[in-house]
């Protein structure tokens, strides 16, 4: 799911404490009982559609539950069988590796790298050029993923593909020969906007005079970045990398382009789970893999929280 | 900071090196920006023009203007109705999220519940960890048990559950910054809490409600996975799913139909984006885009 807004944290100034300076207690005369009533509808939905699925993943993951056959009616608890099976499964290990490639390629190098480069190239521009570039990048971000998938399929197609026409490479079947590269480029195109906007805000903290001084002292662009820019935006970089890694890891959109193919060569974890559990009917095994995904999400989120906490202390 | 304090080069040669390097850096910068513009703008321009072209292969020829492609769209039984389904899902989810989040945020903002902040952060953390992608198996199971398979209400409920924590968080922020004196005086005149909510609080936090509503619509409009998992037939499927079935249905994909459909399907969010960014700007203000 593409997040349309960043989570409402103070990404820039460290975390904002939940405004504890709340207004006078109970101005509207709600009372505890009625306030609880106000909370119930939201909490029920959150409980049923967030908490229960998380807990259920853990349970299903230790059963042999299937969509069809005997285990559909009478699932049995099989302990850690699903997990031992996954560890020995070539397809699962490959999928983990492809997922790592995908996150590194499309989030870290693609979105963060390109997003920073664009923000840096536009750092001292305020005119129409900046608005046009940012506008197009943002538009790519808000288009529905199935539209973007169709666009890139049309672009990368062997015969009618524009890319081959533009680059003058006759008949490269990108989607068949380079499926990972295809989904990485597709995801970079869809997701760069968030990083670009975040770095644009971060670069406001770098005094322009410092860069100018460094330049006149003969520092190369790389040296300016290393000595002047990065020390001042380290926190933003880390925040950015954690968030986009989390989102990219949970992105189902690559399914729309390659569906994991050809022959599972672009089968990242979410697509693998879908194919094993919901097309293949092995719900128990799929839930075990889902639980591994939840754990990875939890680790990323905890690192993020620790980082925010640390920045709060130093602030 | 070695370079911050380095003395400016004094010799003529060193200064000209700096100048040459500056020119090269500028050339590099604008070359890079042109490439970026091409990478992002060309696919979008193709998307905008292909529907009006009678042979939308992606070539450098000028399109010959036609509106026939829109007729092809009308002839497809599912194209337009799927857009209506998308509207239905997005509006339903936005309405549910805004209503429930407003009630919950108001209670949390006005009544001192012990452990309130921990609850808010816990929910936020939960919603970022428990994504639809990571829990598709139990979500499918859950929908099956609750008899929500092939039901649009099921899609709305699942999506709302995922969006509510952040929505409550944002709205509580808005509510905390509104004064309570109006509420107090209304109470003196005997208004009930729900009346106070409707006539006083809602008008005060309208920008917050709009923010959450737009954000929910944008999230649901493009969502593919949840309706793909839950909805069985093409008659209830939203545009995201119909789009996918159109270009994966065997045989030669109908480029004309697909590009036209893409444009229609993208237009609402694109217009929403243009409207929001022209009115409020699309900048990060301390992390929230408002």
Coordinates of C-alpha atoms in Angstrom, one line a residue:
Chain A
X1 CA 0.0 0.0 0.0
X2 CA 1.5 3.3 -1.0
X3 CA 1.3 5.6 1.9
X4 CA 0.0 8.9 0.8
X5 CA 1.2 10.8 3.8
X6 CA 4.1 10.3 6.1
X7 CA 3.1 9.2 9.5
X8 CA 2.4 12.2 11.6
X9 CA 5.7 12.4 13.4
X10 CA 7.9 15.3 13.6
X11 CA 10.2 14.0 11.0
X12 CA 12.2 17.2 11.0
X13 CA 12.4 18.3 14.6
X14 CA 12.4 15.0 16.4
X15 CA 9.2 13.7 17.7
X16 CA 6.6 16.1 19.0
X17 CA 5.3 15.0 22.3
X18 CA 1.6 14.3 22.1
X19 CA 0.3 17.7 23.1
X20 CA -0.1 16.9 26.7
X21 CA -1.1 20.5 27.4
X22 CA -4.6 19.2 26.8
X23 CA -7.5 21.7 27.3
X24 CA -9.2 21.8 30.7
X25 CA -10.3 18.3 31.6
X26 CA -13.7 17.4 30.2
X27 CA -14.9 20.7 29.0
X28 CA -17.8 19.3 27.2
X29 CA -18.9 17.2 30.1
X30 CA -18.4 14.0 28.3
X31 CA -17.6 11.9 31.3
X32 CA -15.7 8.7 31.3
X33 CA -18.6 6.5 30.3
X34 CA -19.6 8.5 27.3
X35 CA -16.0 9.1 26.2
X36 CA -15.6 5.3 26.2
X37 CA -18.6 5.2 24.0
X38 CA -17.0 7.6 21.6
X39 CA -13.9 5.4 21.4
X40 CA -15.7 2.1 20.8
X41 CA -16.5 2.2 17.1
X42 CA -12.9 3.0 16.1
X43 CA -11.4 0.6 18.6
X44 CA -13.7 -2.3 17.5
X45 CA -12.5 -1.9 13.9
X46 CA -8.9 -1.6 14.9
X47 CA -9.2 -4.7 17.1
X48 CA -11.0 -6.8 14.5
X49 CA -9.0 -5.8 11.5
X50 CA -5.5 -5.1 12.9
X51 CA -5.0 -6.9 16.2
X52 CA -6.9 -10.1 15.4
X53 CA -5.2 -10.6 12.0
X54 CA -1.8 -10.2 13.7
X55 CA -2.6 -12.8 16.4
X56 CA -4.3 -15.1 13.9
X57 CA -1.1 -15.1 11.8
X58 CA 0.8 -16.6 14.7
X59 CA -1.8 -19.3 15.2
X60 CA -2.3 -20.2 11.5
X61 CA 1.4 -20.4 11.1
X62 CA 1.7 -23.4 13.4
X63 CA -1.1 -25.3 11.7
X64 CA -1.3 -27.4 8.5
X65 CA -4.4 -25.4 7.4
X66 CA -5.3 -25.6 3.7
X67 CA -8.0 -24.2 1.4
X68 CA -9.0 -27.6 0.1
X69 CA -8.8 -31.2 1.2
X70 CA -8.8 -32.8 4.6
X71 CA -6.8 -30.1 6.4
X72 CA -9.4 -27.5 5.3
X73 CA -12.0 -29.0 7.6
X74 CA -9.7 -30.3 10.3
X75 CA -6.6 -28.2 10.6
X76 CA -4.1 -29.7 13.0
X77 CA -1.4 -27.9 15.0
X78 CA 1.9 -29.0 13.6
X79 CA 4.3 -26.9 15.7
X80 CA 7.2 -25.4 13.9
X81 CA 6.9 -27.7 10.8
X82 CA 6.1 -24.8 8.5
X83 CA 9.1 -22.9 9.7
X84 CA 11.5 -25.8 9.3
X85 CA 10.0 -26.4 5.9
X86 CA 10.5 -22.8 4.9
X87 CA 14.2 -22.9 6.0
X88 CA 14.8 -25.8 3.8
X89 CA 12.8 -24.4 0.9
X90 CA 14.9 -23.1 -2.0
X91 CA 12.1 -21.0 -3.2
X92 CA 11.7 -19.2 0.1
X93 CA 15.4 -18.5 0.4
X94 CA 15.5 -17.2 -3.1
X95 CA 12.5 -15.0 -2.3
X96 CA 14.2 -13.5 0.7
X97 CA 17.2 -12.7 -1.4
X98 CA 15.1 -11.1 -4.1
X99 CA 13.2 -9.1 -1.5
X100 CA 16.5 -7.8 -0.2
X101 CA 17.6 -6.9 -3.7
X102 CA 14.3 -5.2 -4.3
X103 CA 14.4 -3.1 -1.1
X104 CA 18.1 -2.1 -1.7
X105 CA 17.6 -1.4 -5.3
X106 CA 14.3 0.4 -5.4
X107 CA 14.2 2.0 -1.9
X108 CA 17.8 2.7 -0.8
X109 CA 19.5 3.3 -4.2
X110 CA 16.4 4.2 -6.3
X111 CA 14.1 6.3 -4.2
X112 CA 16.5 7.7 -1.6
X113 CA 19.4 8.1 -3.9
X114 CA 17.4 9.7 -6.7
X115 CA 15.2 11.6 -4.3
X116 CA 18.3 13.2 -2.7
X117 CA 20.0 13.9 -6.0
X118 CA 16.9 15.8 -7.3
X119 CA 16.5 17.7 -4.0
X120 CA 20.2 18.6 -4.0
X121 CA 20.1 19.7 -7.7
X122 CA 17.1 21.9 -6.9
X123 CA 18.3 23.2 -3.5
X124 CA 18.8 26.8 -4.5
X125 CA 16.1 27.0 -7.2
X126 CA 12.8 28.6 -6.4
X127 CA 11.4 29.2 -9.9
X128 CA 9.3 27.4 -12.4
X129 CA 11.9 24.7 -13.1
X130 CA 11.6 23.4 -9.5
X131 CA 7.9 23.5 -9.6
X132 CA 7.8 21.5 -12.9
X133 CA 10.2 18.9 -11.8
X134 CA 8.6 18.4 -8.4
X135 CA 5.2 18.4 -9.9
X136 CA 5.9 15.6 -12.3
X137 CA 7.7 13.5 -9.6
X138 CA 4.7 14.0 -7.3
X139 CA 2.2 13.1 -10.0
X140 CA 4.1 9.8 -10.5
X141 CA 3.6 9.2 -6.8
X142 CA -0.2 9.7 -6.6
X143 CA -1.2 7.7 -9.7
X144 CA -2.9 4.4 -8.9
X145 CA -0.4 1.5 -8.9
X146 CA -2.3 -0.5 -11.5
X147 CA -2.1 2.5 -13.9
X148 CA 1.6 2.8 -13.3
X149 CA 2.1 -0.9 -13.8
X150 CA 0.2 -0.7 -17.2
X151 CA 2.4 2.3 -18.2
X152 CA 5.6 0.5 -17.5
X153 CA 4.4 -2.7 -19.2
X154 CA 3.7 -0.6 -22.2
X155 CA 7.1 1.1 -22.0
X156 CA 9.1 -2.1 -21.5
X157 CA 7.3 -4.3 -24.0
X158 CA 9.6 -6.0 -26.5
X159 CA 7.9 -4.8 -29.7
X160 CA 5.8 -1.8 -29.0
X161 CA 7.9 -0.7 -26.1
X162 CA 8.9 3.0 -26.1
X163 CA 12.0 2.4 -24.1
X164 CA 13.6 0.3 -26.9
X165 CA 12.6 2.9 -29.4
X166 CA 14.1 5.7 -27.3
X167 CA 17.3 3.9 -26.4
X168 CA 17.6 2.3 -29.8
X169 CA 17.9 -1.2 -28.4
X170 CA 16.1 -3.5 -30.7
X171 CA 13.8 -6.0 -29.1
X172 CA 15.0 -6.3 -25.5
X173 CA 12.2 -8.1 -23.6
X174 CA 12.9 -6.3 -20.3
X175 CA 10.1 -7.9 -18.4
X176 CA 11.3 -11.4 -19.4
X177 CA 15.0 -10.9 -19.4
X178 CA 15.4 -8.5 -16.5
X179 CA 12.3 -8.9 -14.3
X180 CA 14.1 -7.6 -11.1
X181 CA 15.4 -4.6 -12.9
X182 CA 11.9 -3.9 -14.3
X183 CA 10.2 -3.9 -10.9
X184 CA 13.0 -1.9 -9.3
X185 CA 12.7 0.8 -11.9
X186 CA 8.9 0.7 -11.7
X187 CA 9.0 1.1 -7.9
X188 CA 11.6 3.9 -8.1
X189 CA 9.4 5.8 -10.4
X190 CA 6.4 5.4 -8.2
X191 CA 8.1 6.2 -4.9
X192 CA 10.8 8.8 -5.3
X193 CA 8.5 11.7 -4.4
X194 CA 8.4 11.1 -0.7
X195 CA 12.2 11.0 -0.4
X196 CA 12.6 14.0 -2.7
X197 CA 10.2 16.1 -0.5
X198 CA 11.8 14.9 2.7
X199 CA 15.3 15.8 1.5
X200 CA 14.1 19.2 0.1
X201 CA 12.9 20.0 3.6
X202 CA 16.1 18.6 5.2
X203 CA 18.4 20.7 2.9
X204 CA 16.8 23.9 4.2
X205 CA 18.9 23.2 7.3
X206 CA 22.2 23.4 5.4
X207 CA 23.3 27.1 5.3
X208 CA 24.1 28.0 1.7
X209 CA 27.0 30.1 2.8
X210 CA 28.8 27.0 4.1
X211 CA 28.5 25.3 0.7
X212 CA 29.6 28.4 -1.1
X213 CA 32.7 28.7 1.2
X214 CA 33.6 25.1 0.6
X215 CA 33.2 25.5 -3.1
X216 CA 35.5 28.5 -3.3
X217 CA 38.0 26.7 -1.1
X218 CA 38.2 24.2 -4.0
X219 CA 36.0 21.4 -2.5
X220 CA 34.5 19.1 -5.1
X221 CA 30.8 18.4 -5.1
X222 CA 31.4 15.1 -3.4
X223 CA 33.5 16.8 -0.7
X224 CA 30.8 19.4 -0.1
X225 CA 28.3 16.6 0.3
X226 CA 30.5 14.6 2.7
X227 CA 31.7 17.4 4.9
X228 CA 29.0 20.0 4.8
X229 CA 25.7 18.4 3.9
X230 CA 25.6 14.9 5.3
X231 CA 26.6 15.7 8.9
X232 CA 23.7 18.1 9.1
X233 CA 21.0 15.7 7.6
X234 CA 22.1 12.4 9.1
X235 CA 18.9 12.0 11.1
X236 CA 16.7 12.6 8.0
X237 CA 18.6 10.1 6.0
X238 CA 18.1 7.4 8.6
X239 CA 14.4 8.3 9.1
X240 CA 13.9 8.2 5.3
X241 CA 15.7 4.9 4.8
X242 CA 13.7 3.2 7.5
X243 CA 10.3 4.4 6.3
X244 CA 10.8 3.7 2.7
X245 CA 12.3 0.3 3.4
X246 CA 9.3 -0.6 5.5
X247 CA 6.9 0.6 2.7
X248 CA 8.8 -1.0 -0.1
X249 CA 9.0 -4.3 1.8
X250 CA 5.2 -4.3 2.2
X251 CA 4.5 -3.2 -1.3
X252 CA 2.3 -5.6 -3.4
X253 CA 2.5 -3.5 -6.6
X254 CA 5.3 -5.5 -8.2
X255 CA 2.8 -8.3 -8.6
X256 CA 0.9 -6.1 -11.1
X257 CA 3.9 -6.1 -13.4
X258 CA 5.5 -9.5 -13.3
X259 CA 3.4 -11.5 -10.9
X260 CA 6.6 -12.9 -9.6
X261 CA 7.6 -14.3 -13.0
X262 CA 9.0 -15.4 -15.2
X263 CA 9.6 -18.7 -13.3
X264 CA 9.7 -17.0 -9.9
X265 CA 12.6 -14.8 -10.9
X266 CA 11.0 -11.7 -9.4
X267 CA 9.1 -13.4 -6.6
X268 CA 9.5 -11.1 -3.7
X269 CA 8.0 -12.2 -0.3
X270 CA 4.5 -10.6 -0.6
X271 CA 4.0 -12.2 -4.0
X272 CA 5.4 -15.5 -2.8
X273 CA 2.9 -15.5 0.1
X274 CA 0.1 -14.7 -2.2
X275 CA 1.0 -17.5 -4.6
X276 CA 1.7 -20.2 -2.0
X277 CA -1.3 -19.4 0.3
X278 CA -4.0 -17.9 -1.8
X279 CA -3.4 -19.3 -5.2
X280 CA -1.8 -22.5 -3.9
X281 CA -4.2 -23.0 -0.9
X282 CA -1.5 -23.6 1.7
X283 CA -2.8 -21.2 4.2
X284 CA -0.8 -22.5 7.2
X285 CA 2.5 -22.3 5.4
X286 CA 1.7 -18.9 4.0
X287 CA 0.8 -17.6 7.5
X288 CA 4.2 -18.8 8.7
X289 CA 5.9 -16.7 6.0
X290 CA 3.5 -13.8 6.8
X291 CA 4.7 -14.0 10.5
X292 CA 8.3 -13.7 9.3
X293 CA 7.2 -10.5 7.4
X294 CA 5.5 -9.2 10.5
X295 CA 8.7 -9.7 12.6
X296 CA 10.8 -7.9 10.0
X297 CA 8.3 -5.0 10.1
X298 CA 8.4 -4.9 13.8
X299 CA 12.2 -4.8 13.8
X300 CA 12.3 -1.8 11.4
X301 CA 9.6 0.0 13.4
X302 CA 11.5 -0.5 16.7
X303 CA 14.7 0.8 15.2
X304 CA 12.7 3.8 14.0
X305 CA 11.2 4.4 17.4
X306 CA 14.6 4.1 19.2
X307 CA 16.0 6.6 16.8
X308 CA 13.2 9.1 17.5
X309 CA 13.6 8.6 21.2
X310 CA 17.3 9.2 21.0
X311 CA 16.7 12.4 19.0
X312 CA 14.2 13.5 21.5
X313 CA 16.7 13.2 24.3
X314 CA 19.4 15.1 22.4
X315 CA 16.9 17.8 21.4
Chain B
X1 CA 34.5 20.3 9.1
X2 CA 37.8 20.6 7.2
X3 CA 36.4 22.6 4.3
X4 CA 34.4 25.1 6.3
X5 CA 37.5 26.7 7.6
X6 CA 39.9 26.1 4.8
X7 CA 41.3 29.4 3.5
X8 CA 40.2 30.5 0.0
X9 CA 42.8 29.6 -2.6
X10 CA 44.9 32.5 -3.5
X11 CA 46.8 31.7 -6.6
X12 CA 45.4 32.5 -9.9
X13 CA 45.6 28.9 -11.1
X14 CA 43.7 27.6 -8.1
X15 CA 41.0 30.2 -8.6
X16 CA 40.5 29.3 -12.2
X17 CA 40.3 25.6 -11.3
X18 CA 37.5 26.4 -9.0
X19 CA 35.7 28.4 -11.7
X20 CA 36.1 25.7 -14.3
X21 CA 34.9 23.1 -11.8
X22 CA 31.9 25.3 -11.0
X23 CA 30.9 25.6 -14.7
X24 CA 31.2 21.8 -15.1
X25 CA 29.1 21.2 -12.0
X26 CA 26.4 23.5 -13.4
X27 CA 26.4 21.7 -16.7
X28 CA 26.2 18.4 -14.9
X29 CA 23.4 19.6 -12.7
X30 CA 21.2 20.7 -15.6
X31 CA 21.9 17.6 -17.6
X32 CA 20.8 15.5 -14.7
X33 CA 17.6 17.6 -14.2
X34 CA 16.8 17.1 -17.9
X35 CA 17.2 13.4 -17.6
X36 CA 15.0 13.3 -14.4
X37 CA 12.4 15.3 -16.2
X38 CA 12.4 12.9 -19.1
X39 CA 12.2 9.9 -16.8
X40 CA 9.2 11.2 -14.9
X41 CA 7.4 13.3 -17.5
X42 CA 7.5 11.2 -20.6
X43 CA 5.4 8.3 -19.3
X44 CA 2.9 10.9 -17.8
X45 CA 2.7 12.8 -21.1
X46 CA 2.0 9.6 -23.0
X47 CA -0.7 8.7 -20.5
X48 CA -2.3 12.2 -21.1
X49 CA -2.2 12.0 -24.9
X50 CA -2.6 8.3 -25.8
X51 CA -6.4 8.2 -25.3
X52 CA -6.9 10.9 -28.0
X53 CA -4.7 9.0 -30.5
X54 CA -6.1 6.5 -32.9
X55 CA -2.9 4.5 -32.9
X56 CA -1.4 4.8 -29.5
X57 CA 1.8 3.0 -30.0
X58 CA 4.4 4.9 -28.2
X59 CA 6.2 6.6 -31.0
X60 CA 7.5 10.1 -31.7
X61 CA 4.8 10.8 -34.2
X62 CA 2.2 13.4 -33.6
X63 CA -1.1 11.8 -32.4
X64 CA -4.0 12.1 -34.8
X65 CA -6.8 13.4 -32.7
X66 CA -9.8 11.2 -32.1
X67 CA -12.4 10.5 -29.4
X68 CA -13.2 7.0 -30.6
X69 CA -11.3 5.5 -27.8
X70 CA -13.8 6.8 -25.3
X71 CA -16.5 5.0 -27.2
X72 CA -14.6 1.8 -26.8
X73 CA -14.6 2.4 -23.1
X74 CA -18.4 2.8 -23.1
X75 CA -18.7 -0.5 -24.9
X76 CA -16.8 -2.4 -22.3
X77 CA -19.3 -3.7 -19.7
X78 CA -17.1 -3.2 -16.7
X79 CA -15.0 -0.1 -17.3
X80 CA -17.3 2.6 -16.2
X81 CA -19.1 0.6 -13.5
X82 CA -15.7 -0.2 -11.9
X83 CA -15.0 3.5 -11.6
X84 CA -18.3 3.8 -9.7
X85 CA -17.2 0.9 -7.5
X86 CA -14.0 2.8 -6.7
X87 CA -16.0 5.9 -5.8
X88 CA -18.2 3.8 -3.6
X89 CA -15.3 2.2 -1.7
X90 CA -13.3 5.4 -1.4
X91 CA -16.3 7.5 -0.2
X92 CA -17.4 4.7 2.2
X93 CA -14.0 4.3 3.7
X94 CA -13.4 8.1 4.0
X95 CA -16.8 8.6 5.7
X96 CA -16.2 5.8 8.1
X97 CA -12.7 6.8 8.9
X98 CA -13.5 10.5 9.4
X99 CA -16.6 9.8 11.6
X100 CA -15.0 7.1 13.8
X101 CA -11.7 8.9 14.1
X102 CA -13.4 12.2 15.0
X103 CA -15.4 10.6 17.8
X104 CA -12.3 8.8 19.1
X105 CA -10.0 11.8 18.8
X106 CA -12.5 14.0 20.6
X107 CA -12.8 11.6 23.5
X108 CA -9.0 11.3 23.8
X109 CA -8.5 15.0 23.5
X110 CA -11.1 16.1 26.1
X111 CA -11.1 13.3 28.7
X112 CA -8.0 12.3 30.6
X113 CA -7.7 8.6 30.0
X114 CA -4.8 7.0 31.8
X115 CA -2.2 5.7 29.4
X116 CA -3.6 7.7 26.5
X117 CA -0.3 8.6 24.8
X118 CA 1.0 5.1 25.0
X119 CA -2.3 3.9 23.4
X120 CA -2.0 6.4 20.6
X121 CA 1.6 5.5 19.8
X122 CA 0.9 1.9 20.2
X123 CA -1.9 2.0 17.7
X124 CA 0.2 4.0 15.3
X125 CA 3.0 1.4 15.6
X126 CA 0.5 -1.4 15.1
X127 CA -0.9 0.1 11.9
X128 CA 2.5 0.5 10.4
X129 CA 3.5 -3.1 11.2
X130 CA 0.3 -5.0 10.5
X131 CA 0.0 -4.1 6.8
X132 CA -2.5 -5.7 4.5
X133 CA 0.4 -7.3 2.6
X134 CA 1.9 -9.0 5.7
X135 CA -1.5 -10.3 6.9
X136 CA -3.3 -11.2 3.7
X137 CA -3.7 -14.8 4.8
X138 CA -5.6 -14.1 8.1
X139 CA -7.5 -11.2 6.4
X140 CA -8.8 -13.6 3.8
X141 CA -9.7 -16.1 6.5
X142 CA -11.3 -13.4 8.7
X143 CA -13.4 -12.2 5.8
X144 CA -14.5 -15.7 5.0
X145 CA -15.5 -16.3 8.7
X146 CA -17.4 -13.0 8.9
X147 CA -19.1 -13.7 5.6
X148 CA -17.5 -10.7 4.1
X149 CA -16.1 -12.4 1.0
X150 CA -17.4 -10.7 -2.2
X151 CA -18.8 -7.9 -0.1
X152 CA -17.8 -4.3 -0.7
X153 CA -18.6 -3.5 3.0
X154 CA -15.8 -6.0 3.9
X155 CA -13.3 -4.1 1.8
X156 CA -14.4 -0.8 3.4
X157 CA -14.1 -2.2 6.9
X158 CA -10.7 -3.8 6.4
X159 CA -9.3 -0.6 4.8
X160 CA -10.8 1.6 7.6
X161 CA -9.2 -0.6 10.3
X162 CA -5.8 0.1 8.8
X163 CA -6.3 3.8 8.3
X164 CA -7.9 4.7 11.6
X165 CA -4.9 4.9 13.9
X166 CA -3.1 7.6 11.9
X167 CA -6.4 9.4 11.3
X168 CA -7.1 9.5 15.1
X169 CA -3.6 10.8 15.7
X170 CA -3.9 13.6 13.1
X171 CA -7.4 14.6 14.3
X172 CA -6.4 14.6 18.0
X173 CA -3.7 17.1 17.1
X174 CA -6.3 19.4 15.6
X175 CA -8.7 19.0 18.5
X176 CA -6.0 19.7 21.1
X177 CA -5.4 23.0 19.4
X178 CA -9.0 24.2 19.6
X179 CA -10.2 26.1 22.6
X180 CA -12.8 24.5 24.9
X181 CA -14.5 27.7 26.0
X182 CA -17.2 27.3 23.4
X183 CA -17.9 23.8 24.5
X184 CA -18.1 24.9 28.1
X185 CA -20.7 27.7 27.4
X186 CA -22.7 25.4 25.2
X187 CA -22.8 23.0 28.1
X188 CA -24.0 25.7 30.4
X189 CA -26.9 26.1 28.0
X190 CA -27.7 22.4 28.2
X191 CA -26.4 21.1 24.9
X192 CA -25.7 17.3 24.8
X193 CA -22.1 16.1 24.0
X194 CA -23.2 14.9 20.6
X195 CA -24.8 18.3 19.8
X196 CA -21.7 20.1 21.0
X197 CA -19.7 17.8 18.7
X198 CA -21.9 18.5 15.7
X199 CA -22.4 22.3 16.1
X200 CA -19.1 23.4 17.7
X201 CA -16.3 20.9 17.4
X202 CA -16.8 19.8 13.8
X203 CA -16.9 23.4 12.3
X204 CA -13.7 24.2 14.3
X205 CA -11.7 21.2 13.1
X206 CA -13.1 21.1 9.5
X207 CA -9.6 21.5 8.0
X208 CA -8.5 18.4 9.9
X209 CA -11.5 16.4 8.8
X210 CA -10.8 17.4 5.2
X211 CA -7.2 16.4 5.5
X212 CA -8.1 13.0 6.8
X213 CA -10.8 12.6 4.2
X214 CA -8.6 13.4 1.3
X215 CA -5.8 11.2 2.7
X216 CA -8.3 8.3 3.1
X217 CA -9.7 8.7 -0.4
X218 CA -6.2 8.8 -1.9
X219 CA -5.2 5.6 -0.1
X220 CA -8.3 3.7 -1.1
X221 CA -8.5 4.9 -4.7
X222 CA -5.3 3.1 -5.7
X223 CA -5.5 0.1 -3.4
X224 CA -5.4 -3.1 -5.3
X225 CA -4.6 -5.9 -2.8
X226 CA -7.7 -5.8 -0.5
X227 CA -10.4 -5.7 -3.2
X228 CA -8.3 -8.2 -5.2
X229 CA -8.4 -10.7 -2.3
X230 CA -12.0 -10.2 -1.3
X231 CA -14.1 -9.5 -4.3
X232 CA -14.8 -12.4 -6.6
X233 CA -16.5 -11.1 -9.6
X234 CA -15.9 -8.2 -12.0
X235 CA -19.3 -6.6 -11.2
X236 CA -18.2 -5.4 -7.7
X237 CA -14.5 -4.9 -8.5
X238 CA -13.0 -1.3 -8.4
X239 CA -11.0 0.2 -11.2
X240 CA -7.7 -1.0 -9.7
X241 CA -8.7 -4.6 -10.2
X242 CA -10.5 -4.2 -13.5
X243 CA -7.4 -2.4 -14.9
X244 CA -5.3 -5.4 -13.9
X245 CA -7.7 -7.9 -15.4
X246 CA -7.9 -5.9 -18.6
X247 CA -4.1 -6.0 -19.3
X248 CA -3.6 -9.5 -18.1
X249 CA -6.5 -11.1 -20.0
X250 CA -4.7 -13.2 -22.6
X251 CA -4.2 -12.1 -26.1
X252 CA -3.2 -8.7 -27.3
X253 CA -4.0 -6.0 -24.7
X254 CA -6.2 -3.3 -26.1
X255 CA -3.9 -0.3 -25.8
X256 CA -6.6 2.2 -26.8
X257 CA -9.1 1.0 -24.2
X258 CA -6.4 0.7 -21.5
X259 CA -4.8 4.1 -22.0
X260 CA -8.3 5.8 -22.1
X261 CA -9.3 3.9 -19.0
X262 CA -6.0 4.8 -17.2
X263 CA -6.6 8.5 -17.9
X264 CA -10.1 8.4 -16.5
X265 CA -9.1 6.4 -13.5
X266 CA -6.1 8.7 -12.7
X267 CA -7.9 12.0 -13.3
X268 CA -9.8 12.2 -10.0
X269 CA -6.7 11.8 -7.8
X270 CA -4.6 14.0 -10.1
X271 CA -7.2 16.8 -9.8
X272 CA -7.4 16.3 -6.1
X273 CA -3.6 16.6 -5.9
X274 CA -3.6 19.8 -8.0
X275 CA -6.3 21.3 -5.9
X276 CA -4.7 20.5 -2.6
X277 CA -1.2 21.6 -3.7
X278 CA -2.4 24.8 -5.2
X279 CA -4.3 25.7 -2.0
X280 CA -2.0 24.4 0.6
X281 CA 1.3 23.7 -1.1
X282 CA 2.8 20.3 -1.0
X283 CA 5.6 20.8 1.5
X284 CA 6.6 19.0 4.6
X285 CA 5.8 21.1 7.6
X286 CA 7.5 19.3 10.4
X287 CA 6.6 16.0 8.9
X288 CA 2.9 16.4 8.1
X289 CA 1.8 17.5 4.7
X290 CA -1.1 19.8 5.1

